[in-house]
XYZ file of C-alpha atoms in Angstrom:
383
model
C -51.713 44.553 27.484
C -48.205 43.227 27.837
C -46.962 41.088 24.930
C -47.068 37.331 25.422
C -44.641 34.683 24.201
C -45.977 31.572 22.531
C -43.940 28.365 22.482
C -44.875 25.519 20.177
C -43.883 22.074 21.400
C -43.737 19.319 18.767
C -45.221 16.028 19.870
C -46.371 12.839 18.235
C -45.615 12.536 14.536
C -43.811 15.870 14.455
C -41.021 14.409 16.570
C -40.158 11.810 13.898
C -38.163 14.355 11.911
C -35.941 15.263 14.878
C -32.333 14.084 14.653
C -30.984 12.169 17.617
C -27.352 12.236 18.761
C -26.112 8.845 19.920
C -22.779 8.325 21.664
C -21.234 4.890 21.206
C -18.416 4.640 23.730
C -15.890 5.440 24.963
C -16.539 2.319 27.063
C -18.810 0.164 24.950
C -18.539 -3.413 23.622
C -19.157 -2.189 20.091
C -16.233 0.234 19.971
C -13.136 -1.923 20.548
C -12.333 -0.260 23.840
C -11.956 3.449 24.384
C -13.009 4.773 20.999
C -16.034 7.041 20.959
C -18.356 7.420 17.991
C -20.689 10.388 17.950
C -23.546 9.487 15.616
C -26.356 11.741 14.415
C -29.367 9.594 13.539
C -32.495 10.129 11.502
C -34.578 7.246 12.742
C -32.482 4.120 12.222
C -30.208 5.702 9.622
C -26.904 7.402 10.379
C -26.734 10.977 9.063
C -23.306 11.981 10.410
C -20.528 10.132 12.191
C -17.578 11.539 14.092
C -14.866 9.313 15.592
C -13.672 10.950 18.827
C -10.178 9.779 19.745
C -7.604 10.554 22.396
C -8.894 8.595 25.376
C -5.776 6.367 25.344
C -3.202 8.942 24.285
C 0.196 8.144 25.845
C 2.385 10.808 24.260
C 4.734 8.229 22.744
C 6.127 10.651 20.154
C 7.162 13.090 22.885
C 8.645 10.286 24.977
C 10.782 9.268 21.991
C 12.664 12.548 22.441
C 13.687 11.632 26.006
C 14.886 8.078 25.313
C 18.027 6.915 23.527
C 17.974 4.803 20.377
C 17.946 1.547 22.329
C 15.121 2.594 24.646
C 12.709 3.901 22.005
C 12.206 0.349 20.724
C 10.304 -0.392 23.923
C 8.006 2.594 23.349
C 7.474 1.789 19.687
C 6.222 -1.757 20.045
C 3.248 -0.927 22.275
C 0.933 1.295 20.252
C -0.414 -1.622 18.180
C -0.163 -4.406 20.735
C -1.091 -7.014 18.131
C 1.862 -6.089 15.878
C 4.669 -5.483 18.362
C 7.476 -7.017 16.317
C 6.504 -5.078 13.187
C 6.333 -1.838 15.185
C 9.881 -2.327 16.461
C 11.040 -3.067 12.946
C 10.127 0.321 11.497
C 12.057 2.196 14.179
C 15.257 0.179 13.831
C 15.079 0.415 10.027
C 14.887 4.214 10.284
C 17.844 4.390 12.675
C 19.909 1.981 10.558
C 19.192 4.101 7.496
C 20.422 7.186 9.322
C 23.591 5.340 10.322
C 24.098 3.832 6.853
C 24.337 0.471 8.579
C 24.244 -2.898 6.811
C 22.516 -5.663 8.767
C 23.846 -9.269 8.615
C 21.982 -11.508 6.154
C 20.957 -13.882 8.911
C 19.252 -11.022 10.750
C 17.488 -9.865 7.579
C 15.888 -13.258 6.951
C 15.055 -13.843 10.611
C 13.401 -10.437 10.843
C 11.313 -11.240 7.767
C 10.266 -14.571 9.252
C 9.250 -13.084 12.601
C 7.421 -10.201 10.896
C 5.283 -12.686 8.964
C 4.583 -14.790 12.051
C 3.540 -11.571 13.800
C 1.290 -10.772 10.822
C -0.483 -14.114 11.242
C -0.930 -13.484 14.972
C -2.470 -10.093 14.250
C -4.833 -11.371 11.573
C -5.983 -14.379 13.593
C -7.244 -12.035 16.298
C -9.473 -10.175 13.833
C -10.516 -13.356 12.009
C -11.876 -14.581 15.343
C -13.182 -11.370 16.884
C -15.048 -10.048 13.831
C -17.526 -12.969 13.664
C -17.903 -12.615 17.451
C -19.086 -9.027 17.008
C -21.728 -10.291 14.579
C -22.989 -12.926 16.997
C -20.822 -15.955 16.136
C -18.886 -17.000 19.234
C -17.218 -20.193 17.939
C -14.472 -18.794 15.618
C -12.762 -16.781 18.361
C -11.974 -19.959 20.296
C -10.307 -21.454 17.238
C -8.438 -18.206 16.631
C -6.981 -18.213 20.131
C -5.977 -21.858 19.790
C -3.998 -21.119 16.617
C -2.538 -17.959 18.143
C -1.323 -19.950 21.115
C 0.641 -22.304 18.852
C 2.470 -19.372 17.250
C 2.793 -17.445 20.517
C 4.741 -20.368 21.950
C 7.463 -20.182 19.300
C 7.563 -16.373 19.440
C 7.893 -16.482 23.214
C 10.656 -19.076 22.979
C 12.744 -16.981 20.615
C 12.214 -13.575 22.241
C 11.084 -14.130 25.820
C 7.924 -12.051 25.336
C 4.368 -13.019 24.467
C 3.117 -9.678 23.172
C 5.908 -7.103 23.473
C 8.847 -9.002 22.083
C 11.633 -6.407 22.352
C 13.697 -8.598 20.043
C 14.809 -6.086 17.407
C 17.995 -4.136 17.954
C 19.664 -1.426 15.905
C 21.969 -3.516 13.710
C 20.065 -6.776 13.882
C 18.372 -8.864 16.553
C 18.915 -9.399 20.270
C 20.363 -12.889 19.850
C 20.448 -15.888 17.533
C 17.682 -18.462 17.281
C 17.655 -21.222 19.924
C 18.847 -24.678 18.906
C 16.071 -26.615 17.175
C 13.778 -23.574 17.063
C 13.363 -23.534 13.276
C 11.978 -27.086 13.334
C 9.470 -26.130 16.027
C 8.514 -22.980 14.119
C 7.973 -25.013 10.944
C 5.744 -27.432 12.855
C 3.750 -24.529 14.312
C 3.219 -22.996 10.859
C 2.084 -26.362 9.485
C -0.305 -26.866 12.412
C -1.935 -23.471 11.929
C -2.202 -23.931 8.156
C -3.872 -27.321 8.570
C -6.662 -25.763 10.644
C -7.319 -22.600 8.643
C -10.331 -24.281 7.010
C -12.224 -23.235 10.145
C -12.235 -19.673 8.808
C -12.526 -20.686 5.148
C -15.610 -22.825 5.774
C -17.090 -22.058 9.205
C -16.993 -18.273 8.760
C -16.912 -17.495 5.035
C -19.276 -20.371 4.319
C -21.811 -19.157 6.862
C -24.825 -17.611 5.135
C -25.657 -15.393 8.119
C -22.114 -13.962 8.164
C -22.262 -13.322 4.413
C -25.694 -11.755 4.742
C -24.467 -9.344 7.416
C -21.354 -8.307 5.458
C -22.026 -8.523 1.715
C -22.828 -5.112 0.251
C -22.484 -3.439 3.671
C -20.070 -0.563 4.286
C -18.850 -0.193 0.708
C -15.674 1.904 0.613
C -14.815 3.518 -2.716
C -11.189 3.610 -3.940
C -11.421 7.409 -4.107
C -12.081 7.545 -0.362
C -9.160 5.179 0.248
C -6.791 7.575 -1.516
C -8.332 10.699 0.030
C -7.998 9.471 3.611
C -4.715 7.577 3.286
C -6.311 4.222 4.080
C -3.916 1.289 3.659
C -3.437 -2.411 4.303
C -6.182 -5.037 3.949
C -8.904 -2.361 4.068
C -7.480 -0.542 1.037
C -6.885 -3.775 -0.877
C -10.477 -4.802 -0.166
C -11.502 -1.762 -2.224
C -9.285 -2.736 -5.161
C -6.267 -0.531 -4.295
C -3.403 -2.783 -5.368
C -0.551 -1.518 -3.206
C 1.733 -3.414 -0.844
C 5.098 -2.050 0.259
C 6.569 -5.542 0.493
C 6.166 -5.877 -3.269
C 6.242 -2.266 -4.495
C 9.115 -0.937 -2.352
C 10.743 -4.099 -0.960
C 12.601 -3.992 2.341
C 14.152 -6.778 4.433
C 14.136 -9.969 2.296
C 10.851 -9.321 0.481
C 12.626 -8.537 -2.774
C 13.750 -12.177 -2.899
C 10.295 -13.480 -2.002
C 8.445 -12.119 -5.037
C 7.452 -15.583 -6.221
C 5.856 -16.400 -2.853
C 4.357 -13.013 -1.995
C 0.803 -12.650 -3.287
C -0.997 -9.314 -2.977
C -4.712 -10.120 -2.763
C -7.331 -7.535 -3.717
C -11.095 -7.393 -4.034
C -13.147 -4.895 -6.006
C -16.359 -4.944 -3.954
C -15.034 -2.759 -1.126
C -17.580 -4.073 1.395
C -17.157 -5.726 4.803
C -17.038 -9.181 3.238
C -14.280 -8.135 0.824
C -12.153 -6.780 3.670
C -12.541 -10.039 5.598
C -11.661 -12.093 2.512
C -8.494 -10.057 1.940
C -7.482 -10.495 5.581
C -8.006 -14.257 5.381
C -6.120 -14.627 2.094
C -3.274 -12.523 3.481
C -3.047 -14.860 6.491
C -2.633 -17.866 4.194
C 0.087 -16.046 2.258
C 1.931 -15.000 5.439
C 2.181 -18.672 6.406
C 3.663 -19.430 2.979
C 6.160 -16.580 3.383
C 7.158 -17.902 6.809
C 7.886 -21.316 5.293
C 9.980 -19.702 2.537
C 11.990 -17.793 5.147
C 12.578 -20.961 7.162
C 13.844 -22.696 4.010
C 16.295 -19.871 3.336
C 17.519 -19.661 6.941
C 18.294 -23.383 6.796
C 20.566 -22.725 3.800
C 22.514 -19.869 5.419
C 25.954 -20.497 6.809
C 26.460 -19.725 10.512
C 27.146 -16.063 11.064
C 26.409 -13.024 13.205
C 22.858 -11.945 13.967
C 23.699 -8.311 14.745
C 26.312 -5.573 14.484
C 28.501 -4.513 17.368
C 27.453 -1.067 18.552
C 29.279 1.601 20.550
C 28.315 2.014 24.187
C 26.647 5.329 23.368
C 24.828 5.199 20.028
C 24.385 8.539 18.263
C 22.747 9.018 14.880
C 24.353 11.630 12.604
C 22.620 14.945 12.092
C 19.931 14.741 9.416
C 16.543 13.229 8.758
C 15.100 10.140 7.099
C 11.790 8.377 6.548
C 11.208 4.645 6.753
C 7.918 2.886 6.172
C 6.786 -0.695 6.510
C 3.784 -2.804 5.523
C 2.473 -3.535 8.990
C -0.350 -6.052 9.484
C -2.952 -3.254 9.710
C -1.459 -1.110 6.933
C 1.381 1.304 6.314
C 3.406 2.545 9.274
C 5.759 5.458 8.672
C 8.632 6.732 10.806
C 10.050 10.211 10.188
C 13.277 10.504 12.181
C 15.095 13.817 12.734
C 18.479 13.765 14.470
C 20.675 16.569 15.815
C 23.593 14.191 16.315
C 22.638 13.305 19.874
C 21.940 9.950 21.501
C 18.195 10.696 21.511
C 15.994 11.557 18.509
C 15.267 15.243 18.039
C 11.896 14.188 16.578
C 10.354 10.851 15.671
C 6.989 11.230 14.000
C 4.917 8.050 13.817
C 2.375 7.536 11.058
C 0.228 4.646 12.278
C -2.105 2.652 10.042
C -5.128 2.688 12.371
C -5.137 6.484 12.674
C -5.778 6.952 8.967
C -8.018 3.931 8.601
C -10.456 5.084 11.295
C -10.837 8.595 9.834
C -12.703 7.250 6.828
C -15.648 6.312 9.089
C -16.858 9.909 8.703
C -17.538 9.087 5.061
C -18.322 5.389 5.367
C -21.005 5.377 8.094
C -23.426 8.130 6.910
C -26.325 6.600 5.013
C -26.045 3.207 6.702
C -28.266 1.670 9.364
C -27.381 1.584 13.050
C -27.662 -2.213 12.889
C -24.843 -2.290 10.311
C -22.595 0.067 12.277
C -20.994 -2.747 14.294
C -20.361 -4.803 11.157
C -18.680 -1.852 9.451
C -16.648 -0.808 12.495
C -15.371 -4.341 13.078
C -14.282 -4.674 9.439
C -11.943 -1.679 9.747
C -9.428 -3.822 11.696
C -7.912 -1.202 13.989
C -6.271 -1.104 17.413
C -7.203 1.885 19.578
C -3.651 2.344 20.878
C -2.495 2.571 17.261
C -4.889 5.490 16.737
C -3.896 7.430 19.840
C -0.148 6.634 19.948
């Protein structure tokens, strides 16, 4: 007789031990756009998680090499579309360091002011969208109302609503419009007066606290291992902020106003609390900058540049405390009018990697809460 092959098919209870692979994304309301999460599940519990990136990749770093030092500012402000001014800032700081250029004091303080207003705009988006992802629709309407107040003054000074293109190598595009500081001060006061919406409506909501407290706990060791930074790192007790620890712009003179907030719990709630406290402090920093600008004597807002700007041969590294974390810019020049290499270290890229360690062991129902608390922008991951 010819040999026969027997195949055993598991059915019923035997199938309960079979792992299931679940793809979240790349087009899915739970993934902030075109991020894909490949999850391996054992029942309702996540066994493995793999963030799959690259669906938005624009090749910005390669494009830097084909643009001169004025044009790369346009490329740099788009990867994190919620932090455009801060993105521009890191590039111009790197180029100015290569040139050994001193920026006028008026530009230094104005840059600091606009960076903090941009920080508030960034944080308000997440303060509104995170409760929305957990089922609370109301806060996002308040967040957009407050953003609109600040967007108006940012648009007035720069001409742009999201991509400001206001930084220049050597300073800023132009001086502040007449009466703008008074309107900016009023906008800051208006936003501050309504921040209790997030203090009370969101943080005081027992359902929100129940969905976030003790969920997605990130250990400080994982923060250091994966290079996580910004509010996410400080929510795990990592007390590091470049504005205080390696001051740039005018932050060295704002030590009394700058408060670095940390939490030790490391869960979703702690990350939200740090983000909210940092928003309050950014408003205070903006007021301090407005006070100092009012005291400055009239003067230039930028340096005069040659028609063709060339950085000397060499390399340098500049980093900034962006709203989402640390952004780094490694600039290599061969003495030409375009960078030989400009490597961008974006905050979201590192922050999202830690999901491979953070999600395993948690429930699928908590995945959205954890993902939303990582505060990332997909374009900032893919660059």
